[in-house]
PDB file of C-alpha atoms and ligand atoms in Angstrom:
ATOM      1  CA  UNK A 806      32.288  30.763   1.530  1.00  0.00           C
ATOM      2  CA  UNK A 807      35.040  28.805  -0.126  1.00  0.00           C
ATOM      3  CA  UNK A 808      36.264  27.210   3.072  1.00  0.00           C
ATOM      4  CA  UNK A 809      32.680  26.407   4.004  1.00  0.00           C
ATOM      5  CA  UNK A 810      32.235  24.553   0.722  1.00  0.00           C
ATOM      6  CA  UNK A 811      35.414  22.622   1.324  1.00  0.00           C
ATOM      7  CA  UNK A 812      34.285  21.765   4.783  1.00  0.00           C
ATOM      8  CA  UNK A 813      31.014  20.485   3.359  1.00  0.00           C
ATOM      9  CA  UNK A 814      32.887  18.374   0.844  1.00  0.00           C
ATOM     10  CA  UNK A 815      35.085  16.853   3.514  1.00  0.00           C
ATOM     11  CA  UNK A 816      32.002  16.142   5.567  1.00  0.00           C
ATOM     12  CA  UNK A 817      30.490  14.003   2.795  1.00  0.00           C
ATOM     13  CA  UNK A 818      33.683  12.293   1.796  1.00  0.00           C
ATOM     14  CA  UNK A 819      33.699   9.388   4.241  1.00  0.00           C
ATOM     15  CA  UNK A 820      30.078   8.639   3.429  1.00  0.00           C
ATOM     16  CA  UNK A 821      30.828   8.542  -0.328  1.00  0.00           C
ATOM     17  CA  UNK A 822      33.779   6.311   0.377  1.00  0.00           C
ATOM     18  CA  UNK A 823      31.616   3.921   2.338  1.00  0.00           C
ATOM     19  CA  UNK A 824      29.118   3.740  -0.481  1.00  0.00           C
ATOM     20  CA  UNK A 825      31.723   2.998  -3.135  1.00  0.00           C
ATOM     21  CA  UNK A 826      33.308   0.514  -0.783  1.00  0.00           C
ATOM     22  CA  UNK A 827      29.970  -1.247  -0.211  1.00  0.00           C
ATOM     23  CA  UNK A 828      29.304  -1.382  -3.927  1.00  0.00           C
ATOM     24  CA  UNK A 829      32.764  -2.911  -4.614  1.00  0.00           C
ATOM     25  CA  UNK A 830      32.107  -5.531  -1.958  1.00  0.00           C
ATOM     26  CA  UNK A 831      28.745  -6.388  -3.523  1.00  0.00           C
ATOM     27  CA  UNK A 832      30.401  -6.768  -6.935  1.00  0.00           C
ATOM     28  CA  UNK A 833      33.089  -8.988  -5.431  1.00  0.00           C
ATOM     29  CA  UNK A 834      30.535 -11.134  -3.600  1.00  0.00           C
ATOM     30  CA  UNK A 835      28.489 -11.525  -6.799  1.00  0.00           C
ATOM     31  CA  UNK A 836      31.514 -12.690  -8.802  1.00  0.00           C
ATOM     32  CA  UNK A 837      32.399 -15.173  -6.067  1.00  0.00           C
ATOM     33  CA  UNK A 838      28.823 -16.396  -5.829  1.00  0.00           C
ATOM     34  CA  UNK A 839      28.798 -17.225  -9.535  1.00  0.00           C
ATOM     35  CA  UNK A 840      32.027 -19.229  -9.259  1.00  0.00           C
ATOM     36  CA  UNK A 841      30.813 -20.984  -6.098  1.00  0.00           C
ATOM     37  CA  UNK A 842      27.363 -21.611  -7.654  1.00  0.00           C
ATOM     38  CA  UNK A 843      25.808 -19.988  -4.592  1.00  0.00           C
ATOM     39  CA  UNK A 844      22.650 -19.119  -6.535  1.00  0.00           C
ATOM     40  CA  UNK A 845      19.526 -21.181  -6.829  1.00  0.00           C
ATOM     41  CA  UNK A 846      16.218 -20.992  -8.636  1.00  0.00           C
ATOM     42  CA  UNK A 847      12.782 -20.868  -7.094  1.00  0.00           C
ATOM     43  CA  UNK A 848       9.703 -21.602  -9.170  1.00  0.00           C
ATOM     44  CA  UNK A 849       6.293 -19.958  -9.191  1.00  0.00           C
ATOM     45  CA  UNK A 850       3.389 -21.748 -10.893  1.00  0.00           C
ATOM     46  CA  UNK A 851       1.574 -20.256 -13.887  1.00  0.00           C
ATOM     47  CA  UNK A 852      -2.085 -21.276 -13.956  1.00  0.00           C
ATOM     48  CA  UNK A 853      -4.044 -21.747 -17.179  1.00  0.00           C
ATOM     49  CA  UNK A 854      -7.641 -20.543 -16.810  1.00  0.00           C
ATOM     50  CA  UNK A 855      -9.104 -22.506 -19.745  1.00  0.00           C
ATOM     51  CA  UNK A 856      -8.023 -25.903 -18.390  1.00  0.00           C
ATOM     52  CA  UNK A 857      -7.868 -24.881 -14.705  1.00  0.00           C
ATOM     53  CA  UNK A 858      -4.442 -26.411 -14.389  1.00  0.00           C
ATOM     54  CA  UNK A 859      -0.874 -25.360 -13.794  1.00  0.00           C
ATOM     55  CA  UNK A 860       0.779 -25.142 -17.212  1.00  0.00           C
ATOM     56  CA  UNK A 861       4.247 -23.994 -16.201  1.00  0.00           C
ATOM     57  CA  UNK A 862       6.549 -22.332 -13.709  1.00  0.00           C
ATOM     58  CA  UNK A 863       8.537 -19.116 -13.790  1.00  0.00           C
ATOM     59  CA  UNK A 864      12.141 -19.494 -12.636  1.00  0.00           C
ATOM     60  CA  UNK A 865      13.191 -16.768 -10.197  1.00  0.00           C
ATOM     61  CA  UNK A 866      16.795 -16.325  -9.178  1.00  0.00           C
ATOM     62  CA  UNK A 867      17.695 -16.492  -5.484  1.00  0.00           C
ATOM     63  CA  UNK A 868      20.933 -15.543  -3.792  1.00  0.00           C
ATOM     64  CA  UNK A 869      21.461 -16.454  -0.171  1.00  0.00           C
ATOM     65  CA  UNK A 870      24.740 -14.950   0.995  1.00  0.00           C
ATOM     66  CA  UNK A 871      26.255 -16.277   4.262  1.00  0.00           C
ATOM     67  CA  UNK A 872      26.566 -12.777   5.762  1.00  0.00           C
ATOM     68  CA  UNK A 873      24.105 -10.707   3.717  1.00  0.00           C
ATOM     69  CA  UNK A 874      21.260 -13.185   3.937  1.00  0.00           C
ATOM     70  CA  UNK A 875      18.754 -13.254   1.098  1.00  0.00           C
ATOM     71  CA  UNK A 876      19.520 -10.523  -1.425  1.00  0.00           C
ATOM     72  CA  UNK A 877      16.643  -9.552  -3.732  1.00  0.00           C
ATOM     73  CA  UNK A 878      17.184 -10.017  -7.474  1.00  0.00           C
ATOM     74  CA  UNK A 879      15.772  -6.511  -7.906  1.00  0.00           C
ATOM     75  CA  UNK A 880      18.887  -5.378  -6.046  1.00  0.00           C
ATOM     76  CA  UNK A 881      21.630  -7.553  -7.514  1.00  0.00           C
ATOM     77  CA  UNK A 882      20.493  -8.050 -11.141  1.00  0.00           C
ATOM     78  CA  UNK A 883      21.097  -4.368 -12.046  1.00  0.00           C
ATOM     79  CA  UNK A 884      24.595  -4.625 -10.528  1.00  0.00           C
ATOM     80  CA  UNK A 885      25.281  -7.847 -12.448  1.00  0.00           C
ATOM     81  CA  UNK A 886      24.186  -6.042 -15.616  1.00  0.00           C
ATOM     82  CA  UNK A 887      26.496  -3.112 -14.989  1.00  0.00           C
ATOM     83  CA  UNK A 888      29.597  -5.210 -14.341  1.00  0.00           C
ATOM     84  CA  UNK A 889      28.980  -7.571 -17.254  1.00  0.00           C
ATOM     85  CA  UNK A 890      28.230 -10.521 -14.999  1.00  0.00           C
ATOM     86  CA  UNK A 891      24.670 -10.886 -16.254  1.00  0.00           C
ATOM     87  CA  UNK A 892      25.664 -12.851 -19.364  1.00  0.00           C
ATOM     88  CA  UNK A 893      27.421 -15.731 -17.547  1.00  0.00           C
ATOM     89  CA  UNK A 894      24.878 -15.535 -14.704  1.00  0.00           C
ATOM     90  CA  UNK A 895      21.967 -15.578 -17.154  1.00  0.00           C
ATOM     91  CA  UNK A 896      23.475 -18.544 -18.976  1.00  0.00           C
ATOM     92  CA  UNK A 897      23.762 -20.386 -15.676  1.00  0.00           C
ATOM     93  CA  UNK A 898      20.052 -19.659 -15.048  1.00  0.00           C
ATOM     94  CA  UNK A 899      19.139 -20.990 -18.495  1.00  0.00           C
ATOM     95  CA  UNK A 900      21.126 -24.217 -18.031  1.00  0.00           C
ATOM     96  CA  UNK A 901      19.794 -24.792 -14.525  1.00  0.00           C
ATOM     97  CA  UNK A 902      16.162 -24.048 -15.394  1.00  0.00           C
ATOM     98  CA  UNK A 903      16.210 -26.333 -18.447  1.00  0.00           C
ATOM     99  CA  UNK A 904      17.908 -29.137 -16.499  1.00  0.00           C
ATOM    100  CA  UNK A 905      15.414 -28.914 -13.629  1.00  0.00           C
ATOM    101  CA  UNK A 906      12.361 -28.562 -15.895  1.00  0.00           C
ATOM    102  CA  UNK A 907      13.425 -31.567 -17.969  1.00  0.00           C
ATOM    103  CA  UNK A 908      12.403 -33.735 -14.979  1.00  0.00           C
ATOM    104  CA  UNK A 909       8.870 -32.292 -14.816  1.00  0.00           C
ATOM    105  CA  UNK A 910       5.796 -33.758 -16.546  1.00  0.00           C
ATOM    106  CA  UNK A 911       5.725 -33.116 -20.283  1.00  0.00           C
ATOM    107  CA  UNK A 912       2.881 -30.594 -20.195  1.00  0.00           C
ATOM    108  CA  UNK A 913       4.708 -28.283 -17.797  1.00  0.00           C
ATOM    109  CA  UNK A 914       6.756 -25.428 -19.255  1.00  0.00           C
ATOM    110  CA  UNK A 915       9.446 -23.283 -17.684  1.00  0.00           C
ATOM    111  CA  UNK A 916       9.724 -19.515 -18.121  1.00  0.00           C
ATOM    112  CA  UNK A 917      13.137 -17.887 -17.740  1.00  0.00           C
ATOM    113  CA  UNK A 918      13.768 -14.159 -17.296  1.00  0.00           C
ATOM    114  CA  UNK A 919      16.361 -12.781 -19.670  1.00  0.00           C
ATOM    115  CA  UNK A 920      17.894  -9.362 -19.072  1.00  0.00           C
ATOM    116  CA  UNK A 921      17.931  -6.895 -21.963  1.00  0.00           C
ATOM    117  CA  UNK A 922      21.722  -6.920 -21.829  1.00  0.00           C
ATOM    118  CA  UNK A 923      21.805 -10.697 -22.170  1.00  0.00           C
ATOM    119  CA  UNK A 924      19.082 -10.817 -24.810  1.00  0.00           C
ATOM    120  CA  UNK A 925      21.025  -8.786 -27.338  1.00  0.00           C
ATOM    121  CA  UNK A 926      24.389 -10.354 -26.473  1.00  0.00           C
ATOM    122  CA  UNK A 927      25.987 -12.329 -29.298  1.00  0.00           C
ATOM    123  CA  UNK A 928      25.788 -15.596 -27.382  1.00  0.00           C
ATOM    124  CA  UNK A 929      22.092 -15.758 -26.421  1.00  0.00           C
ATOM    125  CA  UNK A 930      20.814 -18.040 -29.187  1.00  0.00           C
ATOM    126  CA  UNK A 931      23.793 -20.381 -28.776  1.00  0.00           C
ATOM    127  CA  UNK A 932      23.292 -20.411 -25.013  1.00  0.00           C
ATOM    128  CA  UNK A 933      19.614 -21.337 -25.428  1.00  0.00           C
ATOM    129  CA  UNK A 934      20.440 -24.071 -27.939  1.00  0.00           C
ATOM    130  CA  UNK A 935      23.127 -25.481 -25.630  1.00  0.00           C
ATOM    131  CA  UNK A 936      20.834 -25.403 -22.588  1.00  0.00           C
ATOM    132  CA  UNK A 937      18.153 -27.312 -24.525  1.00  0.00           C
ATOM    133  CA  UNK A 938      20.590 -29.867 -25.904  1.00  0.00           C
ATOM    134  CA  UNK A 939      22.369 -30.342 -22.590  1.00  0.00           C
ATOM    135  CA  UNK A 940      19.129 -30.984 -20.721  1.00  0.00           C
ATOM    136  CA  UNK A 941      17.069 -32.701 -23.385  1.00  0.00           C
ATOM    137  CA  UNK A 942      14.238 -30.223 -22.738  1.00  0.00           C
ATOM    138  CA  UNK A 943      12.221 -29.702 -25.941  1.00  0.00           C
ATOM    139  CA  UNK A 944      12.261 -26.074 -27.115  1.00  0.00           C
ATOM    140  CA  UNK A 945       8.465 -25.915 -26.926  1.00  0.00           C
ATOM    141  CA  UNK A 946       8.683 -26.263 -23.141  1.00  0.00           C
ATOM    142  CA  UNK A 947      10.873 -23.178 -22.736  1.00  0.00           C
ATOM    143  CA  UNK A 948       9.647 -19.582 -22.597  1.00  0.00           C
ATOM    144  CA  UNK A 949      11.866 -16.535 -22.319  1.00  0.00           C
ATOM    145  CA  UNK A 950      10.602 -13.369 -20.635  1.00  0.00           C
ATOM    146  CA  UNK A 951      12.031 -10.051 -21.753  1.00  0.00           C
ATOM    147  CA  UNK A 952      11.086  -6.491 -20.879  1.00  0.00           C
ATOM    148  CA  UNK A 953      10.231  -3.595 -23.139  1.00  0.00           C
ATOM    149  CA  UNK A 954      13.665  -2.052 -22.660  1.00  0.00           C
ATOM    150  CA  UNK A 955      15.007  -4.612 -25.157  1.00  0.00           C
ATOM    151  CA  UNK A 956      12.887  -3.173 -27.938  1.00  0.00           C
ATOM    152  CA  UNK A 957      13.907   0.377 -27.281  1.00  0.00           C
ATOM    153  CA  UNK A 958      17.613  -0.434 -26.991  1.00  0.00           C
ATOM    154  CA  UNK A 959      17.959  -2.447 -30.166  1.00  0.00           C
ATOM    155  CA  UNK A 960      14.850  -3.138 -32.259  1.00  0.00           C
ATOM    156  CA  UNK A 961      16.737  -4.492 -35.268  1.00  0.00           C
ATOM    157  CA  UNK A 962      18.741  -7.091 -33.370  1.00  0.00           C
ATOM    158  CA  UNK A 963      15.678  -8.046 -31.337  1.00  0.00           C
ATOM    159  CA  UNK A 964      13.672  -9.072 -34.397  1.00  0.00           C
ATOM    160  CA  UNK A 965      16.481 -11.286 -35.685  1.00  0.00           C
ATOM    161  CA  UNK A 966      16.953 -12.928 -32.279  1.00  0.00           C
ATOM    162  CA  UNK A 967      13.209 -13.523 -31.856  1.00  0.00           C
ATOM    163  CA  UNK A 968      13.117 -15.327 -35.200  1.00  0.00           C
ATOM    164  CA  UNK A 969      16.145 -17.492 -34.318  1.00  0.00           C
ATOM    165  CA  UNK A 970      14.482 -18.460 -31.035  1.00  0.00           C
ATOM    166  CA  UNK A 971      11.277 -19.365 -32.846  1.00  0.00           C
ATOM    167  CA  UNK A 972      13.409 -21.634 -35.002  1.00  0.00           C
ATOM    168  CA  UNK A 973      14.299 -23.523 -31.811  1.00  0.00           C
ATOM    169  CA  UNK A 974      10.604 -23.791 -30.885  1.00  0.00           C
ATOM    170  CA  UNK A 975      11.087 -21.447 -27.919  1.00  0.00           C
ATOM    171  CA  UNK A 976       8.352 -18.932 -27.014  1.00  0.00           C
ATOM    172  CA  UNK A 977       9.005 -15.361 -25.973  1.00  0.00           C
ATOM    173  CA  UNK A 978       6.932 -13.234 -23.587  1.00  0.00           C
ATOM    174  CA  UNK A 979       6.823  -9.492 -23.130  1.00  0.00           C
ATOM    175  CA  UNK A 980       7.270  -9.081 -19.370  1.00  0.00           C
ATOM    176  CA  UNK A 981       5.982  -6.212 -17.196  1.00  0.00           C
ATOM    177  CA  UNK A 982       3.887  -4.934 -20.072  1.00  0.00           C
ATOM    178  CA  UNK A 983       2.742  -1.359 -19.690  1.00  0.00           C
ATOM    179  CA  UNK A 984       5.508  -0.200 -17.371  1.00  0.00           C
ATOM    180  CA  UNK A 985       8.190   0.634 -19.945  1.00  0.00           C
ATOM    181  CA  UNK A 986       8.530   2.930 -22.894  1.00  0.00           C
ATOM    182  CA  UNK A 987       7.376   0.819 -25.780  1.00  0.00           C
ATOM    183  CA  UNK A 988       4.311   1.738 -27.765  1.00  0.00           C
ATOM    184  CA  UNK A 989       1.542  -0.416 -29.121  1.00  0.00           C
ATOM    185  CA  UNK A 990       3.057  -0.323 -32.598  1.00  0.00           C
ATOM    186  CA  UNK A 991       6.213  -1.888 -31.151  1.00  0.00           C
ATOM    187  CA  UNK A 992       4.221  -4.787 -29.835  1.00  0.00           C
ATOM    188  CA  UNK A 993       2.634  -5.366 -33.221  1.00  0.00           C
ATOM    189  CA  UNK A 994       5.926  -5.485 -35.075  1.00  0.00           C
ATOM    190  CA  UNK A 995       7.585  -8.074 -32.829  1.00  0.00           C
ATOM    191  CA  UNK A 996       6.554 -11.718 -32.861  1.00  0.00           C
ATOM    192  CA  UNK A 997       5.883 -12.192 -29.156  1.00  0.00           C
ATOM    193  CA  UNK A 998       3.820 -15.167 -28.055  1.00  0.00           C
ATOM    194  CA  UNK A 999       2.668 -13.773 -24.748  1.00  0.00           C
ATOM    195  CA  UNK A1000       2.054 -10.515 -22.907  1.00  0.00           C
ATOM    196  CA  UNK A1001       2.538 -10.472 -19.147  1.00  0.00           C
ATOM    197  CA  UNK A1002       0.339  -7.842 -17.517  1.00  0.00           C
ATOM    198  CA  UNK A1003       2.359  -6.140 -14.826  1.00  0.00           C
ATOM    199  CA  UNK A1004       1.314  -6.694 -11.227  1.00  0.00           C
ATOM    200  CA  UNK A1005       0.880  -2.964 -10.659  1.00  0.00           C
ATOM    201  CA  UNK A1006      -2.226  -3.146 -12.897  1.00  0.00           C
ATOM    202  CA  UNK A1007      -3.523  -6.295 -11.235  1.00  0.00           C
ATOM    203  CA  UNK A1008      -3.136  -4.828  -7.751  1.00  0.00           C
ATOM    204  CA  UNK A1009      -5.542  -1.968  -8.449  1.00  0.00           C
ATOM    205  CA  UNK A1010      -8.267  -4.057 -10.101  1.00  0.00           C
ATOM    206  CA  UNK A1011     -11.648  -3.192  -8.619  1.00  0.00           C
ATOM    207  CA  UNK A1012     -10.293  -0.167  -6.717  1.00  0.00           C
ATOM    208  CA  UNK A1013     -11.933   3.234  -7.078  1.00  0.00           C
ATOM    209  CA  UNK A1014     -10.266   4.769 -10.150  1.00  0.00           C
ATOM    210  CA  UNK A1015      -8.871   1.274 -10.639  1.00  0.00           C
ATOM    211  CA  UNK A1016      -7.018  -0.253 -13.565  1.00  0.00           C
ATOM    212  CA  UNK A1017      -9.819  -2.494 -14.856  1.00  0.00           C
ATOM    213  CA  UNK A1018      -9.987  -0.631 -18.162  1.00  0.00           C
ATOM    214  CA  UNK A1019      -6.224  -1.006 -18.737  1.00  0.00           C
ATOM    215  CA  UNK A1020      -6.308  -4.724 -18.015  1.00  0.00           C
ATOM    216  CA  UNK A1021      -9.317  -5.131 -20.313  1.00  0.00           C
ATOM    217  CA  UNK A1022      -7.505  -3.227 -23.072  1.00  0.00           C
ATOM    218  CA  UNK A1023      -4.345  -5.309 -22.794  1.00  0.00           C
ATOM    219  CA  UNK A1024      -6.311  -8.572 -22.883  1.00  0.00           C
ATOM    220  CA  UNK A1025      -8.142  -7.300 -25.984  1.00  0.00           C
ATOM    221  CA  UNK A1026      -4.845  -6.318 -27.532  1.00  0.00           C
ATOM    222  CA  UNK A1027      -3.452  -9.781 -26.879  1.00  0.00           C
ATOM    223  CA  UNK A1028      -6.500 -11.380 -28.456  1.00  0.00           C
ATOM    224  CA  UNK A1029      -6.298  -9.271 -31.595  1.00  0.00           C
ATOM    225  CA  UNK A1030      -2.547  -9.854 -31.963  1.00  0.00           C
ATOM    226  CA  UNK A1031      -2.891 -13.592 -31.342  1.00  0.00           C
ATOM    227  CA  UNK A1032      -0.857 -13.396 -28.136  1.00  0.00           C
ATOM    228  CA  UNK A1033      -1.576 -15.169 -24.853  1.00  0.00           C
ATOM    229  CA  UNK A1034      -2.108 -12.888 -21.857  1.00  0.00           C
ATOM    230  CA  UNK A1035      -0.808 -13.687 -18.368  1.00  0.00           C
ATOM    231  CA  UNK A1036      -1.660 -11.592 -15.325  1.00  0.00           C
ATOM    232  CA  UNK A1037       1.013 -11.368 -12.631  1.00  0.00           C
ATOM    233  CA  UNK A1038       0.728 -10.696  -8.927  1.00  0.00           C
ATOM    234  CA  UNK A1039      -2.753 -12.177  -8.473  1.00  0.00           C
ATOM    235  CA  UNK A1040      -3.352 -12.238  -4.737  1.00  0.00           C
ATOM    236  CA  UNK A1041      -7.128 -12.267  -4.244  1.00  0.00           C
ATOM    237  CA  UNK A1042     -10.152 -14.246  -5.416  1.00  0.00           C
ATOM    238  CA  UNK A1043     -11.710 -10.960  -6.588  1.00  0.00           C
ATOM    239  CA  UNK A1044      -8.795 -10.211  -8.871  1.00  0.00           C
ATOM    240  CA  UNK A1045      -8.948 -13.761 -10.200  1.00  0.00           C
ATOM    241  CA  UNK A1046     -12.678 -13.508 -10.905  1.00  0.00           C
ATOM    242  CA  UNK A1047     -12.243 -10.233 -12.790  1.00  0.00           C
ATOM    243  CA  UNK A1048      -9.376 -11.611 -14.867  1.00  0.00           C
ATOM    244  CA  UNK A1049     -11.385 -14.718 -15.696  1.00  0.00           C
ATOM    245  CA  UNK A1050     -14.390 -12.636 -16.705  1.00  0.00           C
ATOM    246  CA  UNK A1051     -12.226 -10.435 -18.914  1.00  0.00           C
ATOM    247  CA  UNK A1052     -10.844 -13.471 -20.770  1.00  0.00           C
ATOM    248  CA  UNK A1053      -7.297 -13.438 -19.470  1.00  0.00           C
ATOM    249  CA  UNK A1054      -5.566 -16.708 -20.424  1.00  0.00           C
ATOM    250  CA  UNK A1055      -3.180 -17.325 -17.540  1.00  0.00           C
ATOM    251  CA  UNK A1056      -2.629 -16.065 -14.007  1.00  0.00           C
ATOM    252  CA  UNK A1057       0.231 -16.129 -11.561  1.00  0.00           C
ATOM    253  CA  UNK A1058       0.574 -14.877  -8.005  1.00  0.00           C
ATOM    254  CA  UNK A1059       0.560 -15.584  -4.290  1.00  0.00           C
ATOM    255  CA  UNK A1060      -3.102 -16.675  -4.488  1.00  0.00           C
ATOM    256  CA  UNK A1061      -1.800 -19.858  -6.118  1.00  0.00           C
ATOM    257  CA  UNK A1062       1.664 -20.106  -4.648  1.00  0.00           C
ATOM    258  CA  UNK A1063       4.744 -18.145  -3.728  1.00  0.00           C
ATOM    259  CA  UNK A1064       7.888 -19.115  -5.622  1.00  0.00           C
ATOM    260  CA  UNK A1065       9.054 -22.458  -4.164  1.00  0.00           C
ATOM    261  CA  UNK A1066      12.341 -24.402  -4.140  1.00  0.00           C
ATOM    262  CA  UNK A1067      12.655 -26.949  -6.939  1.00  0.00           C
ATOM    263  CA  UNK A1068      12.048 -29.911  -4.610  1.00  0.00           C
ATOM    264  CA  UNK A1069       8.556 -28.568  -3.855  1.00  0.00           C
ATOM    265  CA  UNK A1070       7.513 -28.304  -7.522  1.00  0.00           C
ATOM    266  CA  UNK A1071       5.980 -31.819  -7.674  1.00  0.00           C
ATOM    267  CA  UNK A1072       3.834 -31.070  -4.596  1.00  0.00           C
ATOM    268  CA  UNK A1073       2.595 -27.804  -6.137  1.00  0.00           C
ATOM    269  CA  UNK A1074       1.667 -29.645  -9.340  1.00  0.00           C
ATOM    270  CA  UNK A1075      -0.150 -32.348  -7.348  1.00  0.00           C
ATOM    271  CA  UNK A1076      -2.023 -29.774  -5.309  1.00  0.00           C
ATOM    272  CA  UNK A1077      -3.481 -28.023  -8.351  1.00  0.00           C
ATOM    273  CA  UNK A1078      -3.513 -30.667 -11.083  1.00  0.00           C
ATOM    274  CA  UNK A1079      -4.126 -33.771  -9.004  1.00  0.00           C
ATOM    275  CA  UNK A1080      -1.999 -36.910  -9.014  1.00  0.00           C
TER     276      UNK A1080
HETATM  277  P1  C2E B1441       9.430 -10.379 -12.506  1.00  0.00           P
HETATM  278  O1  C2E B1441      10.037 -11.115 -13.651  1.00  0.00           O
HETATM  279  O2  C2E B1441       8.327  -9.435 -12.824  1.00  0.00           O
HETATM  280  O3  C2E B1441       8.990 -11.489 -11.468  1.00  0.00           O
HETATM  281  C1  C2E B1441       7.832 -11.407 -10.690  1.00  0.00           C
HETATM  282  C2  C2E B1441       8.151 -10.953  -9.270  1.00  0.00           C
HETATM  283  O4  C2E B1441       6.933 -10.798  -8.566  1.00  0.00           O
HETATM  284  C3  C2E B1441       8.974 -11.948  -8.483  1.00  0.00           C
HETATM  285  O5  C2E B1441       9.798 -11.213  -7.579  1.00  0.00           O
HETATM  286  C4  C2E B1441       7.880 -12.718  -7.720  1.00  0.00           C
HETATM  287  O6  C2E B1441       8.368 -13.359  -6.552  1.00  0.00           O
HETATM  288  C5  C2E B1441       6.932 -11.594  -7.395  1.00  0.00           C
HETATM  289  N1  C2E B1441       5.565 -12.064  -7.202  1.00  0.00           N
HETATM  290  C6  C2E B1441       4.956 -13.158  -7.686  1.00  0.00           C
HETATM  291  N2  C2E B1441       3.657 -13.235  -7.308  1.00  0.00           N
HETATM  292  C7  C2E B1441       3.433 -12.138  -6.560  1.00  0.00           C
HETATM  293  C8  C2E B1441       2.265 -11.640  -5.875  1.00  0.00           C
HETATM  294  O7  C2E B1441       1.185 -12.216  -5.880  1.00  0.00           O
HETATM  295  N3  C2E B1441       2.422 -10.454  -5.215  1.00  0.00           N
HETATM  296  C9  C2E B1441       3.601  -9.780  -5.183  1.00  0.00           C
HETATM  297  N4  C2E B1441       3.658  -8.642  -4.494  1.00  0.00           N
HETATM  298  N5  C2E B1441       4.712 -10.225  -5.821  1.00  0.00           N
HETATM  299  C10 C2E B1441       4.628 -11.379  -6.492  1.00  0.00           C
HETATM  300  P2  C2E B1441      11.336 -11.566  -7.392  1.00  0.00           P
HETATM  301  O8  C2E B1441      11.527 -13.056  -7.411  1.00  0.00           O
HETATM  302  O9  C2E B1441      11.830 -10.808  -6.210  1.00  0.00           O
HETATM  303  O10 C2E B1441      12.004 -11.009  -8.711  1.00  0.00           O
HETATM  304  C11 C2E B1441      12.065  -9.621  -8.965  1.00  0.00           C
HETATM  305  C12 C2E B1441      12.558  -9.365 -10.357  1.00  0.00           C
HETATM  306  O11 C2E B1441      13.927  -9.746 -10.508  1.00  0.00           O
HETATM  307  C13 C2E B1441      11.811 -10.141 -11.439  1.00  0.00           C
HETATM  308  O12 C2E B1441      10.578  -9.520 -11.728  1.00  0.00           O
HETATM  309  C14 C2E B1441      12.801 -10.072 -12.573  1.00  0.00           C
HETATM  310  O13 C2E B1441      12.737  -8.820 -13.232  1.00  0.00           O
HETATM  311  C15 C2E B1441      14.131 -10.146 -11.833  1.00  0.00           C
HETATM  312  N6  C2E B1441      14.616 -11.526 -11.890  1.00  0.00           N
HETATM  313  C16 C2E B1441      14.353 -12.594 -11.092  1.00  0.00           C
HETATM  314  N7  C2E B1441      15.006 -13.694 -11.492  1.00  0.00           N
HETATM  315  C17 C2E B1441      15.708 -13.335 -12.595  1.00  0.00           C
HETATM  316  C18 C2E B1441      16.592 -14.028 -13.493  1.00  0.00           C
HETATM  317  O14 C2E B1441      16.849 -15.242 -13.391  1.00  0.00           O
HETATM  318  N8  C2E B1441      17.145 -13.297 -14.519  1.00  0.00           N
HETATM  319  C19 C2E B1441      16.873 -11.966 -14.692  1.00  0.00           C
HETATM  320  N9  C2E B1441      17.454 -11.313 -15.734  1.00  0.00           N
HETATM  321  N10 C2E B1441      16.033 -11.300 -13.882  1.00  0.00           N
HETATM  322  C20 C2E B1441      15.461 -11.963 -12.846  1.00  0.00           C
HETATM  323 CA1   CA B1442       9.220 -12.314 -15.278  1.00  0.00          CA
HETATM  324 CA1   CA B1443       6.911  -9.307 -14.482  1.00  0.00          CA
HETATM  325 CA1   CA B1444      -6.462 -14.415 -25.057  1.00  0.00          CA
END
């Protein structure tokens, strides 16, 4: 039995090796990409239902590696978090998004995703202040999106950081709401400006045993807490109609536009808001 076990171990060894090897390569490529500025941002419009106009864009990180092709942020962000690269990478995103958004019309905001690791890092508030100063973008045109994991990891630090950001005029959204661990009481005790309803709830709107009641509850929650609600992943007219009827404030999804390169932002604004 013992030799069998050893044989089994040897059998898996090369495969393990390959996996560790692949992971090291990915880490190396990520570090090089940051130095080479091989990342770029795409922007997806956020549509305001009260005015029927685009009111902002969410910045989404893109990495196009010469050999790997397009690598999804869902794949490389967790790795960047683990190896400590997310702080410099996230600061690059902040600077780039503020610089690009500073050239957009004044009514158009930019929303930037901030990883939990970066949010509670010592340098976040300074990085935001520097990105605003460097670009000339007014704080009121910047929104930061954070996920519930921030609250669970470090509720004390989060409150202090949220208040410092408010001091800069920056708004903060709770992203992917309903998918994490946080409870309703958490939401009440943190001064968020916006709740983003996760696309998993939007997808099943109108389905048998659908999520209509959850979406309705979250919109009601937002209303009673004085927070704006944004629905993500809106792909159909039916979903849009339901969200409108339920009093959702903002929507975002392929129905309006996929994320686009920065040079296409003016055309997207023209298409929806007119000239
Ligand atoms: P997220 O913040 O929830 O971003 C929304 C994701 O949904 C984006 O995927 C977007 O392209 C996709 N999406 C938008 N509309 C639709 C739709 O109608 N249908 C469907 N099926 N999907 C839609 P993406 O760009 O691949 O980003 C994935 C995740 O990676 C983001 O989820 C966010 O958690 C993370 N991420 C992206 N950029 C950054 C960044 O700059 N910093 C950090 N920390 N995370 C980022
Ligand atoms: Ca987001
Ligand atoms: Ca989201
Ligand atoms: Ca509302």
